[in-house]
Tab-separated table of C-alpha atoms and ligand atoms in Angstrom:
chain	number	residue	atom	x	y	z
A	1	UNK	CA	-64.215	-126.842	148.934
A	2	UNK	CA	-66.144	-130.288	148.743
A	3	UNK	CA	-65.067	-133.736	149.573
A	4	UNK	CA	-65.085	-134.838	145.921
A	5	UNK	CA	-64.850	-132.950	142.758
A	6	UNK	CA	-65.815	-134.619	139.695
A	7	UNK	CA	-64.626	-133.501	136.225
A	8	UNK	CA	-67.241	-134.350	133.470
A	9	UNK	CA	-71.035	-134.251	133.718
A	10	UNK	CA	-71.933	-137.228	131.660
A	11	UNK	CA	-73.685	-140.264	132.776
A	12	UNK	CA	-70.471	-141.619	134.516
A	13	UNK	CA	-69.820	-138.361	136.363
A	14	UNK	CA	-73.484	-137.769	137.433
A	15	UNK	CA	-73.982	-141.449	138.435
A	16	UNK	CA	-70.802	-141.471	140.493
A	17	UNK	CA	-71.763	-138.127	142.139
A	18	UNK	CA	-75.124	-139.582	143.263
A	19	UNK	CA	-73.525	-142.641	144.573
A	20	UNK	CA	-70.956	-140.791	146.549
A	21	UNK	CA	-73.472	-138.383	147.935
A	22	UNK	CA	-75.625	-141.274	148.978
A	23	UNK	CA	-72.662	-142.483	150.963
A	24	UNK	CA	-72.391	-139.083	152.762
A	25	UNK	CA	-69.785	-137.236	150.741
A	26	UNK	CA	-70.295	-133.574	149.661
A	27	UNK	CA	-69.835	-133.524	145.843
A	28	UNK	CA	-69.351	-131.020	143.058
A	29	UNK	CA	-69.490	-131.839	139.269
A	30	UNK	CA	-67.702	-129.517	136.870
A	31	UNK	CA	-68.942	-129.695	133.376
A	32	UNK	CA	-67.668	-127.383	130.458
A	33	UNK	CA	-70.795	-127.553	128.511
A	34	UNK	CA	-74.342	-128.560	129.659
A	35	UNK	CA	-74.487	-131.897	131.569
A	36	UNK	CA	-75.177	-134.948	129.550
A	37	UNK	CA	-74.567	-133.520	126.042
A	38	UNK	CA	-71.541	-135.597	125.239
A	39	UNK	CA	-71.633	-139.312	124.409
A	40	UNK	CA	-74.453	-139.708	126.864
A	41	UNK	CA	-76.877	-137.647	124.754
A	42	UNK	CA	-75.800	-139.406	121.564
A	43	UNK	CA	-76.274	-143.053	122.747
A	44	UNK	CA	-78.910	-145.430	121.856
A	45	UNK	CA	-79.387	-146.532	125.487
A	46	UNK	CA	-79.231	-150.235	124.815
A	47	UNK	CA	-78.460	-152.366	127.921
A	48	UNK	CA	-76.897	-155.153	125.897
A	49	UNK	CA	-73.902	-157.080	127.357
A	50	UNK	CA	-75.017	-160.171	125.399
A	51	UNK	CA	-75.979	-158.574	122.020
A	52	UNK	CA	-72.712	-156.502	122.111
A	53	UNK	CA	-70.918	-159.840	122.470
A	54	UNK	CA	-68.836	-158.772	125.382
A	55	UNK	CA	-66.369	-161.377	126.507
A	56	UNK	CA	-64.703	-162.720	129.625
A	57	UNK	CA	-64.613	-160.459	132.660
A	58	UNK	CA	-66.129	-157.616	130.611
A	59	UNK	CA	-69.272	-159.716	129.988
A	60	UNK	CA	-69.463	-160.400	133.782
A	61	UNK	CA	-69.044	-156.711	134.480
A	62	UNK	CA	-71.864	-155.874	132.065
A	63	UNK	CA	-74.247	-158.550	133.268
A	64	UNK	CA	-73.594	-157.253	136.834
A	65	UNK	CA	-74.492	-153.764	135.747
A	66	UNK	CA	-77.433	-154.811	133.791
A	67	UNK	CA	-78.731	-156.700	136.845
A	68	UNK	CA	-78.391	-153.559	138.942
A	69	UNK	CA	-80.531	-151.464	136.670
A	70	UNK	CA	-84.072	-152.079	138.115
A	71	UNK	CA	-83.099	-150.937	141.568
A	72	UNK	CA	-80.817	-148.213	140.297
A	73	UNK	CA	-83.644	-146.881	138.161
A	74	UNK	CA	-86.112	-147.133	141.118
A	75	UNK	CA	-83.633	-144.983	143.335
A	76	UNK	CA	-83.390	-142.368	140.645
A	77	UNK	CA	-87.098	-142.239	140.063
A	78	UNK	CA	-87.684	-141.906	143.882
A	79	UNK	CA	-85.225	-139.090	143.992
A	80	UNK	CA	-86.268	-137.325	140.852
A	81	UNK	CA	-89.867	-138.096	140.353
A	82	UNK	CA	-88.991	-138.733	136.629
A	83	UNK	CA	-89.483	-141.636	134.295
A	84	UNK	CA	-86.210	-142.955	132.547
A	85	UNK	CA	-87.773	-144.943	129.732
A	86	UNK	CA	-86.233	-148.094	131.237
A	87	UNK	CA	-87.765	-151.105	129.194
A	88	UNK	CA	-86.950	-154.787	129.615
A	89	UNK	CA	-88.027	-155.377	125.836
A	90	UNK	CA	-85.585	-158.167	125.052
A	91	UNK	CA	-83.459	-158.146	121.928
A	92	UNK	CA	-83.311	-160.045	118.664
A	93	UNK	CA	-80.001	-160.375	117.102
A	94	UNK	CA	-80.496	-161.650	113.636
A	95	UNK	CA	-78.009	-163.121	111.198
A	96	UNK	CA	-78.249	-161.883	107.676
A	97	UNK	CA	-75.350	-163.706	106.081
A	98	UNK	CA	-74.975	-167.513	105.747
A	99	UNK	CA	-71.475	-167.700	107.373
A	100	UNK	CA	-72.748	-165.739	110.469
A	101	UNK	CA	-75.936	-167.834	110.457
A	102	UNK	CA	-73.903	-171.179	110.585
A	103	UNK	CA	-72.136	-169.726	113.810
A	104	UNK	CA	-75.020	-168.370	115.670
A	105	UNK	CA	-77.124	-171.609	114.969
A	106	UNK	CA	-74.907	-173.421	117.475
A	107	UNK	CA	-75.703	-170.939	120.408
A	108	UNK	CA	-78.277	-171.969	123.050
A	109	UNK	CA	-80.060	-168.700	122.432
A	110	UNK	CA	-80.630	-169.425	118.699
A	111	UNK	CA	-84.069	-169.222	117.309
A	112	UNK	CA	-85.159	-170.209	113.751
A	113	UNK	CA	-86.483	-167.705	111.128
A	114	UNK	CA	-89.921	-168.716	111.825
A	115	UNK	CA	-89.472	-168.272	115.637
A	116	UNK	CA	-87.808	-164.913	114.994
A	117	UNK	CA	-90.952	-163.718	113.154
A	118	UNK	CA	-93.159	-164.743	116.028
A	119	UNK	CA	-91.057	-162.841	118.514
A	120	UNK	CA	-91.384	-159.771	116.227
A	121	UNK	CA	-93.503	-159.544	113.139
A	122	UNK	CA	-92.480	-157.517	110.165
A	123	UNK	CA	-88.864	-158.720	109.932
A	124	UNK	CA	-87.298	-158.695	106.510
A	125	UNK	CA	-86.448	-161.726	104.344
A	126	UNK	CA	-82.893	-161.137	104.837
A	127	UNK	CA	-83.201	-162.365	108.494
A	128	UNK	CA	-82.037	-166.066	108.396
A	129	UNK	CA	-82.368	-166.759	112.198
A	130	UNK	CA	-81.509	-165.009	115.284
A	131	UNK	CA	-80.394	-165.025	118.884
A	132	UNK	CA	-83.272	-164.315	121.371
A	133	UNK	CA	-81.788	-162.271	124.223
A	134	UNK	CA	-84.615	-161.705	126.660
A	135	UNK	CA	-82.697	-160.022	129.356
A	136	UNK	CA	-81.083	-157.306	127.262
A	137	UNK	CA	-82.961	-154.144	127.208
A	138	UNK	CA	-82.825	-150.400	126.946
A	139	UNK	CA	-83.269	-147.097	128.762
A	140	UNK	CA	-83.945	-143.746	127.197
A	141	UNK	CA	-80.538	-142.151	127.874
A	142	UNK	CA	-81.908	-138.530	127.293
A	143	UNK	CA	-84.650	-139.084	129.885
A	144	UNK	CA	-82.079	-140.752	132.217
A	145	UNK	CA	-79.932	-137.580	131.976
A	146	UNK	CA	-82.791	-135.410	133.119
A	147	UNK	CA	-83.471	-137.773	136.079
A	148	UNK	CA	-79.731	-137.978	137.096
A	149	UNK	CA	-79.586	-134.082	137.058
A	150	UNK	CA	-82.673	-133.776	139.020
A	151	UNK	CA	-81.822	-136.512	141.458
A	152	UNK	CA	-78.320	-134.844	141.833
A	153	UNK	CA	-79.833	-131.499	142.700
A	154	UNK	CA	-82.190	-133.179	145.283
A	155	UNK	CA	-79.173	-134.406	147.067
A	156	UNK	CA	-77.636	-130.916	147.094
A	157	UNK	CA	-74.781	-131.973	144.657
A	158	UNK	CA	-73.215	-128.714	143.268
A	159	UNK	CA	-73.269	-128.739	139.424
A	160	UNK	CA	-71.083	-126.179	137.848
A	161	UNK	CA	-71.982	-125.997	134.114
A	162	UNK	CA	-70.084	-123.961	131.524
A	163	UNK	CA	-66.865	-124.404	133.538
A	164	UNK	CA	-64.018	-125.734	131.505
A	165	UNK	CA	-61.091	-127.470	133.302
A	166	UNK	CA	-57.808	-126.406	131.561
A	167	UNK	CA	-55.390	-128.475	133.614
A	168	UNK	CA	-55.164	-130.819	136.488
A	169	UNK	CA	-52.376	-129.209	138.658
A	170	UNK	CA	-50.199	-131.694	140.649
A	171	UNK	CA	-47.558	-131.557	143.331
A	172	UNK	CA	-44.707	-134.046	142.667
A	173	UNK	CA	-43.004	-135.132	145.871
A	174	UNK	CA	-40.325	-137.900	146.056
A	175	UNK	CA	-42.672	-140.579	147.432
A	176	UNK	CA	-46.119	-139.420	146.326
A	177	UNK	CA	-47.932	-137.319	143.829
A	178	UNK	CA	-51.160	-135.294	144.649
A	179	UNK	CA	-53.533	-133.127	142.732
A	180	UNK	CA	-53.352	-129.668	144.445
A	181	UNK	CA	-56.215	-127.984	142.431
A	182	UNK	CA	-57.868	-127.630	139.038
A	183	UNK	CA	-57.180	-124.617	136.820
A	184	UNK	CA	-60.442	-123.694	135.265
A	185	UNK	CA	-62.315	-121.062	133.221
A	186	UNK	CA	-63.514	-119.674	136.548
A	187	UNK	CA	-60.140	-119.889	138.375
A	188	UNK	CA	-58.848	-122.410	140.830
A	189	UNK	CA	-61.159	-125.279	142.139
A	190	UNK	CA	-59.851	-127.410	145.128
A	191	UNK	CA	-61.128	-130.515	146.818
A	192	UNK	CA	-59.830	-133.419	148.839
A	193	UNK	CA	-60.476	-135.978	146.131
A	194	UNK	CA	-61.073	-135.841	142.278
A	195	UNK	CA	-62.647	-138.156	139.857
A	196	UNK	CA	-61.826	-137.847	136.090
A	197	UNK	CA	-64.997	-138.700	134.028
A	198	UNK	CA	-64.235	-136.796	131.000
A	199	UNK	CA	-65.143	-139.507	128.365
A	200	UNK	CA	-63.599	-139.080	124.795
A	201	UNK	CA	-61.854	-135.815	125.866
A	202	UNK	CA	-59.698	-137.503	128.568
A	203	UNK	CA	-56.388	-137.061	126.964
A	204	UNK	CA	-56.720	-133.238	126.912
A	205	UNK	CA	-56.207	-133.446	130.738
A	206	UNK	CA	-54.165	-136.623	131.298
A	207	UNK	CA	-51.954	-138.950	129.057
A	208	UNK	CA	-54.383	-141.835	129.133
A	209	UNK	CA	-54.971	-144.079	126.271
A	210	UNK	CA	-58.543	-142.882	125.429
A	211	UNK	CA	-59.550	-141.760	121.865
A	212	UNK	CA	-62.928	-140.760	120.310
A	213	UNK	CA	-64.744	-143.203	117.956
A	214	UNK	CA	-67.431	-141.403	116.163
A	215	UNK	CA	-70.971	-142.773	115.809
A	216	UNK	CA	-73.635	-141.312	113.383
A	217	UNK	CA	-77.243	-142.128	114.223
A	218	UNK	CA	-80.718	-141.156	113.074
A	219	UNK	CA	-84.350	-141.581	114.268
A	220	UNK	CA	-87.534	-142.141	112.525
A	221	UNK	CA	-91.171	-142.231	113.915
A	222	UNK	CA	-93.266	-145.270	113.929
A	223	UNK	CA	-96.983	-144.154	114.296
A	224	UNK	CA	-98.117	-147.867	114.501
A	225	UNK	CA	-95.576	-148.840	117.238
A	226	UNK	CA	-95.498	-152.400	115.923
A	227	UNK	CA	-91.876	-152.721	116.826
A	228	UNK	CA	-91.507	-153.983	120.350
A	229	UNK	CA	-88.028	-155.457	120.447
A	230	UNK	CA	-84.532	-154.077	119.944
A	231	UNK	CA	-83.067	-155.467	116.716
A	232	UNK	CA	-79.391	-155.858	116.876
A	233	UNK	CA	-77.974	-156.943	113.554
A	234	UNK	CA	-74.401	-156.766	112.251
A	235	UNK	CA	-73.490	-153.134	111.401
A	236	UNK	CA	-76.933	-151.857	112.385
A	237	UNK	CA	-79.252	-151.786	115.498
A	238	UNK	CA	-82.838	-150.577	115.673
A	239	UNK	CA	-84.300	-149.456	119.015
A	240	UNK	CA	-87.844	-148.668	119.386
A	241	UNK	CA	-88.842	-146.212	122.214
A	242	UNK	CA	-92.158	-146.320	123.893
A	243	UNK	CA	-93.263	-143.036	122.343
A	244	UNK	CA	-92.873	-144.400	118.821
A	245	UNK	CA	-89.496	-143.113	118.042
A	246	UNK	CA	-87.145	-145.577	116.521
A	247	UNK	CA	-83.390	-144.872	116.978
A	248	UNK	CA	-81.202	-146.379	114.271
A	249	UNK	CA	-77.396	-146.662	114.763
A	250	UNK	CA	-74.586	-146.438	114.403
A	251	UNK	CA	-71.412	-145.963	112.374
A	252	UNK	CA	-68.063	-146.666	113.952
A	253	UNK	CA	-65.436	-144.095	112.705
A	254	UNK	CA	-61.817	-143.642	113.892
A	255	UNK	CA	-61.628	-139.993	112.637
A	256	UNK	CA	-60.696	-138.020	115.695
A	257	UNK	CA	-63.233	-135.299	116.676
A	258	UNK	CA	-64.510	-134.777	113.097
A	259	UNK	CA	-67.957	-133.245	113.387
A	260	UNK	CA	-71.138	-133.902	111.313
A	261	UNK	CA	-73.290	-136.303	109.541
A	262	UNK	CA	-72.337	-137.703	106.134
A	263	UNK	CA	-74.754	-138.948	103.330
A	264	UNK	CA	-72.891	-142.277	103.179
A	265	UNK	CA	-73.045	-142.885	106.878
A	266	UNK	CA	-76.860	-142.260	106.957
A	267	UNK	CA	-77.362	-144.183	103.691
A	268	UNK	CA	-75.598	-147.245	105.081
A	269	UNK	CA	-77.582	-147.334	108.185
A	270	UNK	CA	-80.891	-146.842	106.398
A	271	UNK	CA	-80.185	-149.457	103.753
A	272	UNK	CA	-79.400	-151.965	106.407
A	273	UNK	CA	-82.358	-151.064	108.642
A	274	UNK	CA	-84.846	-151.264	105.935
A	275	UNK	CA	-83.684	-154.601	104.726
A	276	UNK	CA	-83.937	-155.818	108.329
A	277	UNK	CA	-87.280	-154.106	109.233
A	278	UNK	CA	-88.941	-152.963	105.831
A	279	UNK	CA	-91.673	-150.786	107.396
A	280	UNK	CA	-88.951	-148.269	108.197
A	281	UNK	CA	-88.941	-147.299	104.470
A	282	UNK	CA	-92.110	-145.240	104.894
A	283	UNK	CA	-91.425	-143.675	108.274
A	284	UNK	CA	-90.543	-139.961	108.539
A	285	UNK	CA	-86.885	-139.165	109.579
A	286	UNK	CA	-86.992	-137.227	112.784
A	287	UNK	CA	-83.472	-136.516	113.592
A	288	UNK	CA	-79.951	-137.200	112.734
A	289	UNK	CA	-76.894	-136.716	115.199
A	290	UNK	CA	-73.430	-137.872	116.027
A	291	UNK	CA	-71.357	-138.482	119.179
A	292	UNK	CA	-67.860	-139.745	120.258
A	293	UNK	CA	-67.479	-142.891	122.166
A	294	UNK	CA	-64.607	-142.928	124.665
A	295	UNK	CA	-62.522	-145.907	123.419
A	296	UNK	CA	-59.883	-147.505	125.715
A	297	UNK	CA	-57.642	-150.445	124.811
A	298	UNK	CA	-59.432	-153.833	124.554
A	299	UNK	CA	-62.637	-151.841	125.031
A	300	UNK	CA	-62.051	-152.068	128.833
A	301	UNK	CA	-62.864	-149.012	130.887
A	302	UNK	CA	-60.217	-147.390	132.773
A	303	UNK	CA	-61.315	-147.347	136.464
A	304	UNK	CA	-59.839	-146.821	139.978
A	305	UNK	CA	-56.566	-145.311	141.152
A	306	UNK	CA	-54.312	-143.061	139.037
A	307	UNK	CA	-50.654	-142.119	139.467
A	308	UNK	CA	-51.955	-139.272	141.863
A	309	UNK	CA	-53.145	-140.479	145.274
A	310	UNK	CA	-56.214	-138.306	145.390
A	311	UNK	CA	-57.344	-138.652	141.652
A	312	UNK	CA	-59.614	-141.553	140.574
A	313	UNK	CA	-60.213	-142.587	137.026
A	314	UNK	CA	-63.731	-143.350	135.542
A	315	UNK	CA	-63.237	-143.271	131.756
A	316	UNK	CA	-62.982	-145.169	128.506
A	317	UNK	CA	-66.409	-146.798	128.733
A	318	UNK	CA	-66.610	-146.952	124.893
A	319	UNK	CA	-69.832	-148.660	123.328
A	320	UNK	CA	-71.345	-149.515	126.816
A	321	UNK	CA	-71.149	-146.517	129.173
A	322	UNK	CA	-75.015	-146.400	129.621
A	323	UNK	CA	-74.901	-149.981	130.543
A	324	UNK	CA	-71.890	-149.782	132.730
A	325	UNK	CA	-73.010	-146.540	134.693
A	326	UNK	CA	-74.604	-148.322	137.765
A	327	UNK	CA	-71.642	-150.575	138.508
A	328	UNK	CA	-69.239	-147.802	137.797
A	329	UNK	CA	-70.752	-145.470	140.214
A	330	UNK	CA	-70.925	-148.278	142.891
A	331	UNK	CA	-67.231	-149.377	142.422
A	332	UNK	CA	-65.912	-145.778	142.363
A	333	UNK	CA	-67.841	-144.745	145.374
A	334	UNK	CA	-66.920	-147.945	147.238
A	335	UNK	CA	-63.273	-147.249	146.365
A	336	UNK	CA	-63.337	-143.631	147.474
A	337	UNK	CA	-65.382	-143.851	150.652
A	338	UNK	CA	-64.693	-147.532	151.821
A	339	UNK	CA	-61.285	-148.168	150.214
A	340	UNK	CA	-62.618	-151.353	148.452
A	341	UNK	CA	-60.854	-152.450	145.151
A	342	UNK	CA	-62.663	-154.596	142.592
A	343	UNK	CA	-60.627	-156.886	140.450
A	344	UNK	CA	-61.783	-155.039	137.342
A	345	UNK	CA	-59.721	-151.943	138.482
A	346	UNK	CA	-56.592	-152.088	136.230
B	1	FAD	P1	-69.753	-138.298	128.082
B	1	FAD	O1	-71.075	-138.408	128.188
B	1	FAD	O2	-69.081	-137.851	126.827
B	1	FAD	O3	-69.353	-137.166	129.264
B	1	FAD	C1	-68.062	-136.567	129.396
B	1	FAD	C2	-68.264	-135.236	129.759
B	1	FAD	O4	-67.046	-134.498	130.176
B	1	FAD	C3	-68.835	-134.272	128.626
B	1	FAD	O5	-70.075	-133.692	128.971
B	1	FAD	C4	-67.737	-133.278	128.384
B	1	FAD	O6	-68.163	-131.881	128.168
B	1	FAD	C5	-67.057	-133.213	129.855
B	1	FAD	N1	-65.537	-132.770	129.792
B	1	FAD	C6	-64.718	-133.223	129.020
B	1	FAD	N2	-63.517	-132.550	129.309
B	1	FAD	C7	-63.829	-131.650	130.097
B	1	FAD	C8	-63.164	-130.588	130.688
B	1	FAD	N3	-61.784	-130.397	130.381
B	1	FAD	N4	-63.722	-129.739	131.634
B	1	FAD	C9	-65.081	-129.919	131.915
B	1	FAD	N5	-65.787	-130.868	131.415
B	1	FAD	C10	-65.190	-131.661	130.519
B	1	FAD	N6	-73.515	-147.095	125.627
B	1	FAD	C11	-74.469	-148.093	125.956
B	1	FAD	O7	-74.332	-148.586	127.105
B	1	FAD	N7	-75.534	-148.403	125.148
B	1	FAD	C12	-75.724	-147.866	123.883
B	1	FAD	O8	-76.594	-148.130	123.252
B	1	FAD	C13	-74.747	-146.862	123.502
B	1	FAD	N8	-74.919	-146.312	122.226
B	1	FAD	C14	-74.047	-145.494	121.862
B	1	FAD	C15	-74.181	-144.881	120.489
B	1	FAD	C16	-73.217	-143.774	120.084
B	1	FAD	C17	-73.478	-143.259	118.747
B	1	FAD	C18	-72.202	-143.364	121.032
B	1	FAD	C19	-71.385	-142.151	120.592
B	1	FAD	C20	-72.147	-143.950	122.305
B	1	FAD	C21	-72.969	-145.023	122.569
B	1	FAD	N9	-72.785	-145.613	123.827
B	1	FAD	C22	-73.648	-146.508	124.382
B	1	FAD	C23	-71.689	-145.342	124.759
B	1	FAD	C24	-72.011	-144.361	125.791
B	1	FAD	O9	-72.678	-143.283	125.264
B	1	FAD	C25	-70.750	-143.762	126.449
B	1	FAD	O10	-69.866	-144.791	126.843
B	1	FAD	C26	-71.021	-143.053	127.755
B	1	FAD	O11	-71.961	-142.077	127.464
B	1	FAD	C27	-69.742	-142.398	128.348
B	1	FAD	O12	-70.290	-141.556	129.328
B	1	FAD	P2	-69.167	-140.493	129.984
B	1	FAD	O13	-69.898	-139.782	130.952
B	1	FAD	O14	-67.834	-141.045	130.286
B	1	FAD	O15	-68.883	-139.575	128.673
B	2	LIG	N1	-73.402	-149.645	121.950
B	2	LIG	C1	-73.898	-149.034	120.766
B	2	LIG	C2	-72.816	-148.143	120.019
B	2	LIG	O1	-71.829	-147.814	120.608
B	2	LIG	O2	-73.115	-147.727	118.871
């Protein structure tokens, strides 16, 4: 028995567990696989509310979370002693078609073709001009996962890996509904409160409008490490890590949980990436992979109260769950421990 039981050990479940624990709660995380091997492992790690062109309250939400990153990472590094590859490298968002170029040329962040080359040498001729977004950056999501796990263990958060939750079992009274326990592969698990952080697999436990959107990715290795900015182009982004790895992504496919890499997916990404940054043509391919983004309607995460008084929702982070992790963890822990509701809660 713990105060809070979190279903799902991705970035959202682990970040929320740490925030709750640092507010004094005892926390258990239940993960059917190994923590951080879902969308959290597959991501590019961009912290890009502006490059992703988020709008309205979602843009504000993303900027708040991006602004929380420096302190959030410092806390994780202090608890874990591990580096997370957090890098405020700035982003170049180029236009490669005349129509798009006419549009971005009106933005205050617009820089010309010549200025784009000054910010990052080696750009291809297809780049007509760009938006320069100095505050967008990146984190190495795989390193971050290790730091989250180590930090969670340092706070005595119980992590149950290899435990599949089959059913959220509820008691339906006339005036209220409560979760009584979880039916799992190791039997019944019980807690005062529950958090659902099951990413793209959420519908297998509750009828929420979350579906998987597949993304294929690859990486190459840049021995020279000339690329120092994220390049975020239409249909392709290029993310240089500090160790010379360059992550290239990603396809956007509405095909359920269809597994695997396709030749056409990787060909499209590589053709576009080589046109934008031609040096990639001669770099060795080091890895290909895919993952499932948890899509929710209007791309807005599903956060806060559910139909069950002791079950809180933290899912549907779609393309920006790495970016949204610090603010999600804060808002969910404020809600559970202090009863504070943020307007972003639906
Ligand atoms: P997940 O990491 O998928 O974790 C959910 C966990 O729940 C899984 O580990 C799963 O095994 C577990 N689980 C599910 N059901 C059960 C059950 N019944 N019992 C027990 N455990 C269960 N975001 C960014 O901010 N920047 C990016 O650059 C970026 N790039 C991306 C690129 C790709 C290709 C993809 C696929 C995603 C990208 N994202 C990015 C989005 C981001 O990865 C996700 O929004 C984020 O990882 C969601 O985190 P999560 O913890 O909700 O889900
Ligand atoms: N945010 C990048 C992606 O989802 O592919």
